[in-house]
Amino acid sequence: MPAVVPIIDQLSAIDTPWDPRQAATFNGQDIKVVYLQGDFIWHSHSDTDEVFLVQEGSMQMGVREAGVESALTLNKGDLYVVPMGQEHRPFNADARVLLFEKRGTVNTGDFEGEVPGHIHQTDGRSGSD
Amino acid sequence: MPAVVPIIDQLSAIDTPWDPRQAATFNGQDIKVVYLQGDFIWHSHSDTDEVFLVQEGSMQMGVREAGVESALTLNKGDLYVVPMGQEHRPFNADARVLLFEKRGTVNTGDFEGEVPGHIHQTDGRSGSD
């Protein structure tokens, strides 16, 4: 029998930003806990939608469509679905967030440059067991 | 560009129990908001895992394995994954919950009897568009 997962306690206990951790999995999807602080990099995911659910704090989500950038504000209790293939960038963040995405997703997506030092690039293997 | 979904506000606004409503969808999965009050019926879902994330209040989850019943308590911030095919029954509930499951899932699953009047049986079409 699966165990109860104290997911909000897990989320509150994170002390390193941009370091998503798997909390649960269902139907081939991961549920991850992550602390967002400051700015991420522009990237996209070619094979998964990505859901952000803000549990504490607030953040902005930059979205780039046809070369035009726009930004959305997400406060506590807000959810946003980044569609597969959509260029996006969380920024101006101080938020504790639940992420929902396909198992094995790498947080930097299709980004190919050097990842800034404040970001922990996941290997996509969490949840692959 | 998708809109921000004030999912916790939607969850707080529900006034009818056992009446799950689609709030968002991603990767073929629905995210639903639901108010659980009292007891549900024993059932299972043959084609989907089902995730409960308690946002307010508390509930118990009955689980039946090989004819043996057990119960788990879920408080605010707790998450529980009911595996595909697992007989289960939310009960003793006064909770506002996020549900995650395959699009088109009927809330009473494989239950074949008469559904009690306090339960709204979904038609599974929410999220099928």
GROMACS .gro file of C-alpha atoms in nm:
model
  258
    1MET     CA    1   0.000   0.000   0.000
    2PRO     CA    2   0.147   0.339  -0.090
    3ALA     CA    3   0.236   0.576   0.194
    4VAL     CA    4   0.093   0.918   0.263
    5VAL     CA    5   0.336   1.182   0.135
    6PRO     CA    6   0.359   1.499   0.348
    7ILE     CA    7   0.416   1.701   0.035
    8ILE     CA    8   0.379   2.049   0.182
    9ASP     CA    9   0.621   1.964   0.462
   10GLN     CA   10   0.869   1.840   0.200
   11LEU     CA   11   0.820   2.160   0.005
   12SER     CA   12   0.876   2.377   0.313
   13ALA     CA   13   1.197   2.193   0.404
   14ILE     CA   14   1.384   2.271   0.080
   15ASP     CA   15   1.677   2.506   0.130
   16THR     CA   16   1.835   2.515  -0.216
   17PRO     CA   17   1.667   2.698  -0.504
   18TRP     CA   18   1.619   2.558  -0.855
   19ASP     CA   19   1.664   2.200  -0.736
   20PRO     CA   20   1.339   2.012  -0.810
   21ARG     CA   21   1.287   1.684  -0.625
   22GLN     CA   22   1.043   1.406  -0.700
   23ALA     CA   23   0.772   1.371  -0.434
   24ALA     CA   24   0.535   1.129  -0.608
   25THR     CA   25   0.452   0.978  -0.944
   26PHE     CA   26   0.128   0.877  -1.118
   27ASN     CA   27   0.032   0.774  -1.471
   28GLY     CA   28   0.384   0.839  -1.599
   29GLN     CA   29   0.390   1.190  -1.453
   30ASP     CA   30   0.613   1.328  -1.178
   31ILE     CA   31   0.500   1.553  -0.897
   32LYS     CA   32   0.800   1.755  -0.781
   33VAL     CA   33   0.867   2.005  -0.506
   34VAL     CA   34   1.088   2.304  -0.586
   35TYR     CA   35   1.195   2.635  -0.436
   36LEU     CA   36   1.225   2.913  -0.695
   37GLN     CA   37   1.445   3.211  -0.605
   38GLY     CA   38   1.543   3.479  -0.855
   39ASP     CA   39   1.565   3.409  -1.227
   40PHE     CA   40   1.579   3.093  -1.437
   41ILE     CA   41   1.690   3.063  -1.802
   42TRP     CA   42   1.479   3.061  -2.116
   43HIS     CA   43   1.406   2.706  -2.227
   44SER     CA   44   1.133   2.476  -2.354
   45HIS     CA   45   1.032   2.111  -2.320
   46SER     CA   46   0.971   1.937  -2.651
   47ASP     CA   47   0.792   1.636  -2.504
   48THR     CA   48   0.590   1.751  -2.204
   49ASP     CA   49   0.350   2.010  -2.072
   50GLU     CA   50   0.471   2.156  -1.744
   51VAL     CA   51   0.244   2.269  -1.462
   52PHE     CA   52   0.339   2.519  -1.191
   53LEU     CA   53   0.124   2.539  -0.876
   54VAL     CA   54   0.240   2.809  -0.634
   55GLN     CA   55   0.198   2.697  -0.273
   56GLU     CA   56   0.389   2.982  -0.106
   57GLY     CA   57   0.516   3.319  -0.227
   58SER     CA   58   0.498   3.451  -0.579
   59MET     CA   59   0.679   3.438  -0.912
   60GLN     CA   60   0.660   3.564  -1.265
   61MET     CA   61   0.652   3.350  -1.575
   62GLY     CA   62   0.806   3.487  -1.891
   63VAL     CA   63   0.659   3.345  -2.211
   64ARG     CA   64   0.803   3.394  -2.561
   65GLU     CA   65   0.574   3.351  -2.859
   66ALA     CA   66   0.685   3.429  -3.215
   67GLY     CA   67   0.974   3.630  -3.069
   68VAL     CA   68   0.747   3.842  -2.849
   69GLU     CA   69   0.798   3.822  -2.475
   70SER     CA   70   0.525   3.865  -2.220
   71ALA     CA   71   0.504   3.798  -1.847
   72LEU     CA   72   0.245   3.662  -1.610
   73THR     CA   73   0.234   3.690  -1.232
   74LEU     CA   74   0.156   3.383  -1.024
   75ASN     CA   75   0.066   3.426  -0.660
   76LYS     CA   76  -0.003   3.167  -0.391
   77GLY     CA   77  -0.279   2.934  -0.505
   78ASP     CA   78  -0.229   3.005  -0.875
   79LEU     CA   79  -0.166   2.736  -1.136
   80TYR     CA   80  -0.017   2.777  -1.481
   81VAL     CA   81   0.024   2.520  -1.758
   82VAL     CA   82   0.322   2.575  -1.990
   83PRO     CA   83   0.230   2.391  -2.310
   84MET     CA   84   0.474   2.148  -2.468
   85GLY     CA   85   0.727   2.336  -2.684
   86GLN     CA   86   0.651   2.679  -2.531
   87GLU     CA   87   0.957   2.892  -2.455
   88HIS     CA   88   0.932   3.009  -2.094
   89ARG     CA   89   1.135   3.140  -1.802
   90PRO     CA   90   1.037   3.167  -1.436
   91PHE     CA   91   1.181   3.492  -1.300
   92ASN     CA   92   1.156   3.742  -1.015
   93ALA     CA   93   1.062   3.443  -0.803
   94ASP     CA   94   1.045   3.377  -0.433
   95ALA     CA   95   0.810   3.084  -0.431
   96ARG     CA   96   0.760   2.727  -0.321
   97VAL     CA   97   0.601   2.541  -0.609
   98LEU     CA   98   0.463   2.202  -0.706
   99LEU     CA   99   0.566   2.095  -1.056
  100PHE     CA  100   0.380   1.839  -1.266
  101GLU     CA  101   0.546   1.702  -1.577
  102LYS     CA  102   0.633   1.384  -1.762
  103ARG     CA  103   0.865   1.149  -1.572
  104GLY     CA  104   1.230   1.202  -1.654
  105THR     CA  105   1.198   1.567  -1.752
  106VAL     CA  106   1.520   1.773  -1.727
  107ASN     CA  107   1.453   2.112  -1.567
  108THR     CA  108   1.655   2.308  -1.826
  109GLY     CA  109   1.468   2.142  -2.112
  110ASP     CA  110   1.613   2.212  -2.456
  111PHE     CA  111   1.860   2.479  -2.331
  112GLU     CA  112   2.204   2.408  -2.478
  113GLY     CA  113   2.434   2.676  -2.331
  114GLU     CA  114   2.626   2.681  -2.004
  115VAL     CA  115   2.386   2.657  -1.713
  116PRO     CA  116   2.440   2.938  -1.458
  117GLY     CA  117   2.590   2.827  -1.127
  118HIS     CA  118   2.281   2.907  -0.920
  119ILE     CA  119   2.080   2.645  -1.107
  120HIS     CA  120   2.095   2.273  -1.031
  121GLN     CA  121   2.048   2.097  -1.366
  122THR     CA  122   1.856   1.777  -1.304
  123ASP     CA  123   1.959   1.461  -1.486
  124GLY     CA  124   1.605   1.360  -1.574
  125ARG     CA  125   1.651   1.025  -1.406
  126SER     CA  126   1.446   1.104  -1.098
  127GLY     CA  127   1.136   0.898  -1.125
  128SER     CA  128   1.276   0.668  -1.389
  129ASP     CA  129   1.283   0.368  -1.158
  130MET     CA  130  -0.116   3.180  -2.428
  131PRO     CA  131  -0.284   2.988  -2.144
  132ALA     CA  132  -0.432   3.186  -1.857
  133VAL     CA  133  -0.333   3.172  -1.493
  134VAL     CA  134  -0.583   2.952  -1.305
  135PRO     CA  135  -0.665   3.067  -0.949
  136ILE     CA  136  -0.700   2.707  -0.845
  137ILE     CA  137  -0.717   2.755  -0.469
  138ASP     CA  138  -0.985   3.023  -0.509
  139GLN     CA  139  -1.182   2.781  -0.728
  140LEU     CA  140  -1.141   2.512  -0.467
  141SER     CA  141  -1.259   2.741  -0.187
  142ALA     CA  142  -1.569   2.846  -0.382
  143ILE     CA  143  -1.718   2.498  -0.416
  144ASP     CA  144  -2.036   2.452  -0.215
  145THR     CA  145  -2.148   2.102  -0.319
  146PRO     CA  146  -1.964   1.793  -0.196
  147TRP     CA  147  -1.856   1.501  -0.415
  148ASP     CA  148  -1.880   1.708  -0.732
  149PRO     CA  149  -1.531   1.723  -0.888
  150ARG     CA  150  -1.471   1.993  -1.147
  151GLN     CA  151  -1.193   2.021  -1.400
  152ALA     CA  152  -0.958   2.313  -1.328
  153ALA     CA  153  -0.678   2.237  -1.575
  154THR     CA  154  -0.536   1.965  -1.796
  155PHE     CA  155  -0.184   1.859  -1.896
  156ASN     CA  156  -0.032   1.557  -2.072
  157GLY     CA  157  -0.370   1.383  -2.089
  158GLN     CA  158  -0.429   1.426  -1.718
  159ASP     CA  159  -0.699   1.628  -1.543
  160ILE     CA  160  -0.646   1.847  -1.239
  161LYS     CA  161  -0.977   1.874  -1.056
  162VAL     CA  162  -1.104   2.062  -0.753
  163VAL     CA  163  -1.341   1.881  -0.518
  164TYR     CA  164  -1.500   1.923  -0.177
  165LEU     CA  165  -1.523   1.596   0.019
  166GLN     CA  166  -1.782   1.580   0.298
  167GLY     CA  167  -1.873   1.258   0.477
  168ASP     CA  168  -1.837   0.919   0.310
  169PHE     CA  169  -1.793   0.802  -0.049
  170ILE     CA  170  -1.851   0.451  -0.187
  171TRP     CA  171  -1.601   0.170  -0.242
  172HIS     CA  172  -1.479   0.169  -0.601
  173SER     CA  173  -1.170   0.137  -0.819
  174HIS     CA  174  -1.042   0.280  -1.146
  175SER     CA  175  -0.920   0.017  -1.390
  176ASP     CA  176  -0.733   0.258  -1.617
  177THR     CA  177  -0.584   0.533  -1.403
  178ASP     CA  178  -0.390   0.614  -1.089
  179GLU     CA  179  -0.568   0.877  -0.880
  180VAL     CA  180  -0.392   1.137  -0.668
  181PHE     CA  181  -0.545   1.318  -0.370
  182LEU     CA  182  -0.377   1.635  -0.241
  183VAL     CA  183  -0.550   1.782   0.064
  184GLN     CA  184  -0.545   2.161   0.057
  185GLU     CA  185  -0.783   2.224   0.348
  186GLY     CA  186  -0.928   2.005   0.622
  187SER     CA  187  -0.874   1.635   0.659
  188MET     CA  188  -1.008   1.301   0.536
  189GLN     CA  189  -0.955   0.931   0.567
  190MET     CA  190  -0.884   0.692   0.285
  191GLY     CA  191  -1.009   0.337   0.310
  192VAL     CA  192  -0.809   0.085   0.110
  193ARG     CA  193  -0.909  -0.277   0.047
  194GLU     CA  194  -0.639  -0.528  -0.042
  195ALA     CA  195  -0.710  -0.901  -0.074
  196GLY     CA  196  -1.031  -0.845   0.118
  197VAL     CA  197  -0.858  -0.670   0.408
  198GLU     CA  198  -0.957  -0.312   0.480
  199SER     CA  199  -0.726  -0.051   0.624
  200ALA     CA  200  -0.748   0.325   0.660
  201LEU     CA  201  -0.510   0.615   0.625
  202THR     CA  202  -0.552   0.968   0.753
  203LEU     CA  203  -0.473   1.259   0.522
  204ASN     CA  204  -0.435   1.606   0.669
  205LYS     CA  205  -0.377   1.941   0.503
  206GLY     CA  206  -0.067   1.923   0.285
  207ASP     CA  207  -0.074   1.545   0.250
  208LEU     CA  208  -0.076   1.363  -0.083
  209TYR     CA  209  -0.181   1.006  -0.153
  210VAL     CA  210  -0.161   0.807  -0.476
  211VAL     CA  211  -0.429   0.541  -0.523
  212PRO     CA  212  -0.279   0.293  -0.770
  213MET     CA  213  -0.476   0.184  -1.075
  214GLY     CA  214  -0.715  -0.098  -0.986
  215GLN     CA  215  -0.693  -0.038  -0.608
  216GLU     CA  216  -1.025  -0.053  -0.424
  217HIS     CA  217  -1.060   0.262  -0.215
  218ARG     CA  218  -1.311   0.485  -0.039
  219PRO     CA  219  -1.265   0.838   0.094
  220PHE     CA  220  -1.458   0.865   0.421
  221ASN     CA  221  -1.495   1.071   0.738
  222ALA     CA  222  -1.401   1.365   0.519
  223ASP     CA  223  -1.427   1.740   0.554
  224ALA     CA  224  -1.166   1.844   0.306
  225ARG     CA  225  -1.095   2.052  -0.002
  226VAL     CA  226  -0.882   1.844  -0.233
  227LEU     CA  227  -0.699   1.856  -0.564
  228LEU     CA  228  -0.744   1.541  -0.771
  229PHE     CA  229  -0.509   1.429  -1.047
  230GLU     CA  230  -0.618   1.152  -1.281
  231LYS     CA  231  -0.648   1.053  -1.645
  232ARG     CA  232  -0.879   1.277  -1.849
  233GLY     CA  233  -1.232   1.147  -1.870
  234THR     CA  234  -1.225   0.956  -1.540
  235VAL     CA  235  -1.567   0.892  -1.381
  236ASN     CA  236  -1.553   0.958  -1.005
  237THR     CA  237  -1.739   0.638  -0.912
  238GLY     CA  238  -1.501   0.428  -1.121
  239ASP     CA  239  -1.605   0.065  -1.160
  240PHE     CA  240  -1.891   0.087  -0.905
  241GLU     CA  241  -2.203  -0.069  -1.055
  242GLY     CA  242  -2.476  -0.024  -0.791
  243GLU     CA  243  -2.708   0.267  -0.726
  244VAL     CA  244  -2.510   0.577  -0.644
  245PRO     CA  245  -2.623   0.740  -0.314
  246GLY     CA  246  -2.804   1.071  -0.353
  247HIS     CA  247  -2.535   1.278  -0.183
  248ILE     CA  248  -2.286   1.191  -0.457
  249HIS     CA  249  -2.273   1.363  -0.795
  250GLN     CA  250  -2.167   1.097  -1.044
  251THR     CA  251  -1.954   1.262  -1.310
  252ASP     CA  252  -2.001   1.163  -1.672
  253GLY     CA  253  -1.631   1.144  -1.746
  254ARG     CA  254  -1.665   1.393  -2.026
  255SER     CA  255  -1.514   1.686  -1.840
  256GLY     CA  256  -1.183   1.745  -2.002
  257SER     CA  257  -1.265   1.538  -2.308
  258ASP     CA  258  -1.283   1.841  -2.537
   0.00000   0.00000   0.00000
